[in-house]
XYZ file of C-alpha atoms in Angstrom:
298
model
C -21.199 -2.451 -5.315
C -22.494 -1.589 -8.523
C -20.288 0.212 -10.986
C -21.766 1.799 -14.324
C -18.030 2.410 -15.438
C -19.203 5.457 -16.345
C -18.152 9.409 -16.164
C -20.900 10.724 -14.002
C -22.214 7.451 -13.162
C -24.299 7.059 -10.310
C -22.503 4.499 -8.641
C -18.888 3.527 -9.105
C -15.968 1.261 -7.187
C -12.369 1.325 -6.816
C -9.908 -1.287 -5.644
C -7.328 -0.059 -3.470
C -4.270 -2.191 -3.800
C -2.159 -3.185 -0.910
C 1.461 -1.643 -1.583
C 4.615 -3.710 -1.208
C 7.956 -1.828 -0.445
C 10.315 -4.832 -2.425
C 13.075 -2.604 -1.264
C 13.177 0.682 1.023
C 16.318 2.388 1.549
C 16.443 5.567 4.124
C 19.124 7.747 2.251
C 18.946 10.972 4.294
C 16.327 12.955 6.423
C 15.075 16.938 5.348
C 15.579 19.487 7.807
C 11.551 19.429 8.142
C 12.076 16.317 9.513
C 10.928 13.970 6.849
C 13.209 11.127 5.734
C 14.142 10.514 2.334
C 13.755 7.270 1.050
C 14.456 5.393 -2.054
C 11.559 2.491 -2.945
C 10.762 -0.450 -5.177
C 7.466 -0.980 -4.743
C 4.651 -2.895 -6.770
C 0.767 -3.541 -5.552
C -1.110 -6.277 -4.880
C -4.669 -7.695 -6.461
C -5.625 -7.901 -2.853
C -6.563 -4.688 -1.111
C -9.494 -3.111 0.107
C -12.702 -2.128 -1.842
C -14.389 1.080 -1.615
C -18.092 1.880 -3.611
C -19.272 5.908 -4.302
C -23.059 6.815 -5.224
C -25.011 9.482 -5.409
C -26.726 10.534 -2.150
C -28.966 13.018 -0.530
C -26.255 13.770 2.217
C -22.869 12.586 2.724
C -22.566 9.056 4.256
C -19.757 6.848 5.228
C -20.173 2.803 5.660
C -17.685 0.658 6.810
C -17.706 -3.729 6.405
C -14.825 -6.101 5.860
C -12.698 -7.852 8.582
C -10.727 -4.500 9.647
C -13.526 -2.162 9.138
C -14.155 -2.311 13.176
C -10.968 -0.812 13.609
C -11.920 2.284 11.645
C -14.839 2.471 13.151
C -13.991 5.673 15.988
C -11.899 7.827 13.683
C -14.348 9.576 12.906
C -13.130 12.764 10.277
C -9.370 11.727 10.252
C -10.237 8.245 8.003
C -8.423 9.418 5.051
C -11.163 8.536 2.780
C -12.753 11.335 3.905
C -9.971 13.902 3.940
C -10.030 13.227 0.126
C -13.297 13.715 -0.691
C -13.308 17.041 1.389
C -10.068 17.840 -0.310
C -11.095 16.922 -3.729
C -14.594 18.492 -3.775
C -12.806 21.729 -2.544
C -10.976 21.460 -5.489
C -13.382 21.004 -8.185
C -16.413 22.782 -6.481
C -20.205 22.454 -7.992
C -19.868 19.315 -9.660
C -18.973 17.345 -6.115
C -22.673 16.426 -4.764
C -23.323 14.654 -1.467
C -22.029 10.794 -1.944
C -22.568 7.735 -0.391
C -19.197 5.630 0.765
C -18.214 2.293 1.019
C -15.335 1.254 2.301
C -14.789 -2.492 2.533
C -11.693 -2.863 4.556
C -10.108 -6.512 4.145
C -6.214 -4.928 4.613
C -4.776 -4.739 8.078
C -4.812 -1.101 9.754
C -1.515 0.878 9.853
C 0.908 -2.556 8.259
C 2.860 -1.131 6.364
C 1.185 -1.844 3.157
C -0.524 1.073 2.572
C -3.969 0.516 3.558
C -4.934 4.254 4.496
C -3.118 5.708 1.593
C -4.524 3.440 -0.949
C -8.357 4.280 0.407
C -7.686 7.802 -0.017
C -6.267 7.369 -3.332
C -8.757 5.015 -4.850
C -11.226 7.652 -3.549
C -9.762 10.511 -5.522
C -9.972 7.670 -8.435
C -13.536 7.287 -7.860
C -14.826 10.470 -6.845
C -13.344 11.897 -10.407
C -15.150 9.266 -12.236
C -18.927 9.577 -10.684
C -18.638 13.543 -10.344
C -17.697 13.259 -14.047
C -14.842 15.469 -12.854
C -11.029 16.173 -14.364
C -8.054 18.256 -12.964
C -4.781 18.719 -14.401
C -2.209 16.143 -13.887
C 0.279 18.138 -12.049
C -3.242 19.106 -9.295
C -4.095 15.922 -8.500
C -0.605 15.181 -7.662
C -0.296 17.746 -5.109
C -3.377 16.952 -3.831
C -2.612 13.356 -3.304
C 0.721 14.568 -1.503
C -1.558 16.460 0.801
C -3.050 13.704 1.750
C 0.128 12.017 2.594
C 3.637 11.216 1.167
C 2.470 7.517 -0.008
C -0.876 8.557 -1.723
C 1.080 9.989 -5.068
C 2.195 6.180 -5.329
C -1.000 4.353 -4.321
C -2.815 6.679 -7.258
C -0.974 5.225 -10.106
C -0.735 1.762 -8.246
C 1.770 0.369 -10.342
C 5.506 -0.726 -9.988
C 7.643 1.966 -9.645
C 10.766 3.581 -7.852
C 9.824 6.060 -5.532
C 12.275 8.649 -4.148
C 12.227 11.880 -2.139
C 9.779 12.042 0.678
C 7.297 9.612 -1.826
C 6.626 12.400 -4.823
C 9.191 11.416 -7.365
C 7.619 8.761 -9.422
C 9.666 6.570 -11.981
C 7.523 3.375 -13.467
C 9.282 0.151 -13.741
C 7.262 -1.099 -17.009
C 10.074 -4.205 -16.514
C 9.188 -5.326 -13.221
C 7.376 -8.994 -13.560
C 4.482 -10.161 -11.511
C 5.265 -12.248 -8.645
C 3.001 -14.652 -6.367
C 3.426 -13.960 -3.186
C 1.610 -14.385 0.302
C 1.054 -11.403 2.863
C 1.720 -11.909 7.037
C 1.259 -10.119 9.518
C 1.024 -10.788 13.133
C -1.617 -8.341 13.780
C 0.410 -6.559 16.187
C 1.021 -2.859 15.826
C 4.416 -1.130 15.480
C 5.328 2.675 15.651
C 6.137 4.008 12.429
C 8.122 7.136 14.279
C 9.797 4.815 16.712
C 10.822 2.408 14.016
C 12.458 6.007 12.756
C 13.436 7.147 15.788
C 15.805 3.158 16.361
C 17.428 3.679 12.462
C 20.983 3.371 13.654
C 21.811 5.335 10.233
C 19.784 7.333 8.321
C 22.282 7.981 5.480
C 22.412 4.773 3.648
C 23.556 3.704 0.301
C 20.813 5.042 -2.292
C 18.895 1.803 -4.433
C 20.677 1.538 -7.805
C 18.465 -0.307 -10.089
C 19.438 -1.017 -14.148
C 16.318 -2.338 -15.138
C 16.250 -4.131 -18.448
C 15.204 -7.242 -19.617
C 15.318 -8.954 -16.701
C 13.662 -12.549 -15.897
C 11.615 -13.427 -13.009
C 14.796 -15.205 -11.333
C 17.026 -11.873 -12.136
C 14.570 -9.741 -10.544
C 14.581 -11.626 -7.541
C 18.297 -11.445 -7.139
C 18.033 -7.928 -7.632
C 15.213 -7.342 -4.660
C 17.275 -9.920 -2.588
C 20.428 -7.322 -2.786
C 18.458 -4.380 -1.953
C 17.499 -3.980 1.460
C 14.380 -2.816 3.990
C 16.626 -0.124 6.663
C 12.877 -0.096 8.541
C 12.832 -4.086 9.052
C 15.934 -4.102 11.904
C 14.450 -1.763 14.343
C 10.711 -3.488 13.691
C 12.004 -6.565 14.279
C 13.395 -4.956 17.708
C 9.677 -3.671 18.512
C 7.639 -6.470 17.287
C 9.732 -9.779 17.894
C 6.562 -11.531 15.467
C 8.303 -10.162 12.601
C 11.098 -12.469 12.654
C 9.072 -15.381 13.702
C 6.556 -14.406 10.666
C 9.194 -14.370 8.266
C 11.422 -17.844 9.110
C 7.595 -19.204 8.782
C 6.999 -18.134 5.374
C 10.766 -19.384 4.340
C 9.413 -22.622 6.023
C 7.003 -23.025 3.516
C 8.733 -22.643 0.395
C 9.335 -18.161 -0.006
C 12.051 -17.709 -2.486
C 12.769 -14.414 -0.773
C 11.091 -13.042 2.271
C 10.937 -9.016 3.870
C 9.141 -6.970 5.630
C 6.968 -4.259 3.722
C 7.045 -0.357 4.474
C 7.371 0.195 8.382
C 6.008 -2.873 8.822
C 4.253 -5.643 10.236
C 3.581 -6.940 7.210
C 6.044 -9.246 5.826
C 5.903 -11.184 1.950
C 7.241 -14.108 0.857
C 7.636 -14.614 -3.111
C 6.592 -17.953 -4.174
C 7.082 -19.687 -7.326
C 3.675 -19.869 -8.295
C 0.658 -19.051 -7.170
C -0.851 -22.166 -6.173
C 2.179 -22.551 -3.701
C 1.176 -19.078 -2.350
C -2.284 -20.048 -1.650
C -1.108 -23.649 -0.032
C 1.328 -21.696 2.164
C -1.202 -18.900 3.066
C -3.321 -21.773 4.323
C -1.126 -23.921 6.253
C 0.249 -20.728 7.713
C -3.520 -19.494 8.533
C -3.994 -23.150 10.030
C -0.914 -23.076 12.016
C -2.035 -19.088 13.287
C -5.688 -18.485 12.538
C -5.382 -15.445 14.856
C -2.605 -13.723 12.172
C -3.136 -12.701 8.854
C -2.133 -14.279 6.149
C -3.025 -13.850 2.052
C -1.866 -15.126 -1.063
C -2.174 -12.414 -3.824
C -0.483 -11.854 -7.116
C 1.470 -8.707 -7.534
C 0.619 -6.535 -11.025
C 3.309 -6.281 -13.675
C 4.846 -3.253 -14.658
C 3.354 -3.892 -17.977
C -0.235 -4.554 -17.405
């Protein structure tokens, strides 16, 4: 995918990280219905990969191992709610582009996938229609979008609270090596809901500071996921994902968003990529991926 880099370019590309929940805690639910949550959550260097250009007429390509299950949404992919949202928004300047998604993150895994496409679109669309909107804009039109797209546009560590739309950046959090799983086996985000036995749990009470890698992990390892109990009730291959990954050497294991996805920290990032392929060996049918998280300060 070429990429000029440029404002106005006439071709660009945008990674869309996969996002890791390191903690989730369900602290209440609005009378609308949505839950309100309190999250840790950092992004991978893994993640899908989606290309813009200049066109005669809109067009919308899909490749990578999960880009067959996109395949029959149709209008609903997110990517292109975006760019109809975003050229609504900024009008003349948004000519007919040319999309490539490359989809190498598992569909609906609790790690974002959807979300991040739609907000490395808004990324890229900005850039190669040479287009700007005010801060507080593009916010709500991310939240349109969906309550995890606000997060996936910054795609940094942060602590996420509300529905997903208050943002605080956690410049202290470290980068970790780590290896995704997931069983490839869907699970109901409203069901998981529907199972929490409580939905008014103890808020996540974070004092970052200058923390070291092994104090950070602590502090992960005493927050909690509420979502991963009822999962694990759903999708039994959650548990059996995870004791694998703390088979092969994860300081600290969990299950990300609503899951499937699960991580396991590793101490380095060549253990990562030997446990992502013995555990891709042992289960060539699941997916598995060592990655590096980013740092709060990069």
């Amino acid at each position: 995918m070429p990429d000029e880099g440029l404002t106005g370019a006439s071709s660009v590309s945008e990674e869309a990280r996969a996002k890791i929940n390191l903690a989730l805690h369900v602290t209440g639910q609005r009378p609308d219905g949505y839950h309100l949550l309190d999250m840790l959550v950092t992004f991978a260097d893994h993640g899908d990969r989606l290309g813009f250009a200049r066109s005669p007429a809109d067009e919308f390509f899909l490749s990578g191992r999960f880009g067959e299950v996109l395949a029959g949404d149709g209008g609903t992919n997110l990517v292109l709610q975006a760019r109809d949202l975003l050229r609504e928004a900024i009008g003349a300047l948004a000519f007919p582009v040319r999309i490539h998604l490359e989809k190498n993150l598992p569909v609906a895994s609790g790690i974002g996938g959807g979300s991040a496409d739609a907000a490395a679109t808004l990324r890229g669309l900005m850039r190669l229609w040479g287009a700007t909107l005010p801060e507080e804009a593009l916010a709500a039109l991310a939240l349109k979008l969906g309550a995890d797209v606000p997060m996936c546009l910054a795609s940094r560590p942060l602590i996420a609270r509300g529905i997903g739309e208050e943002l605080e950046p956690v410049p202290e959090l470290p980068a970790f090596a780590m290896v995704l799983a997931n069983p490839l086996k869907g699970v109901s985000t409203p069901e998981v809901f529907r199972r929490l036995a409580e939905k008014n749990n103890p808020a996540l009470r974070l004092a970052p500071s200058r923390l070291q890698t092994a104090d950070w992990l602590a502090v992960i390892a005493a927050a909690r996921n509420d979502l991963e109990p009822p999962a694990r009730e759903l999708v039994p291959e959650i548990s059996e994902i995870s004791a694998m990954l703390q088979a092969k050497g994860a300081l600290l294991t969990r299950m990300s968003g609503s899951g499937a996805t699960c991580f396991g920290i590793f101490a380095s990032m060549t253990a990562a990529e030997d446990a992502a392929a013995a555990l891709h060996d042992a289960r060539p049918d699941w997916y598995f991926q060592a990655t590096e998280t980013v740092s709060g300060g990069a």
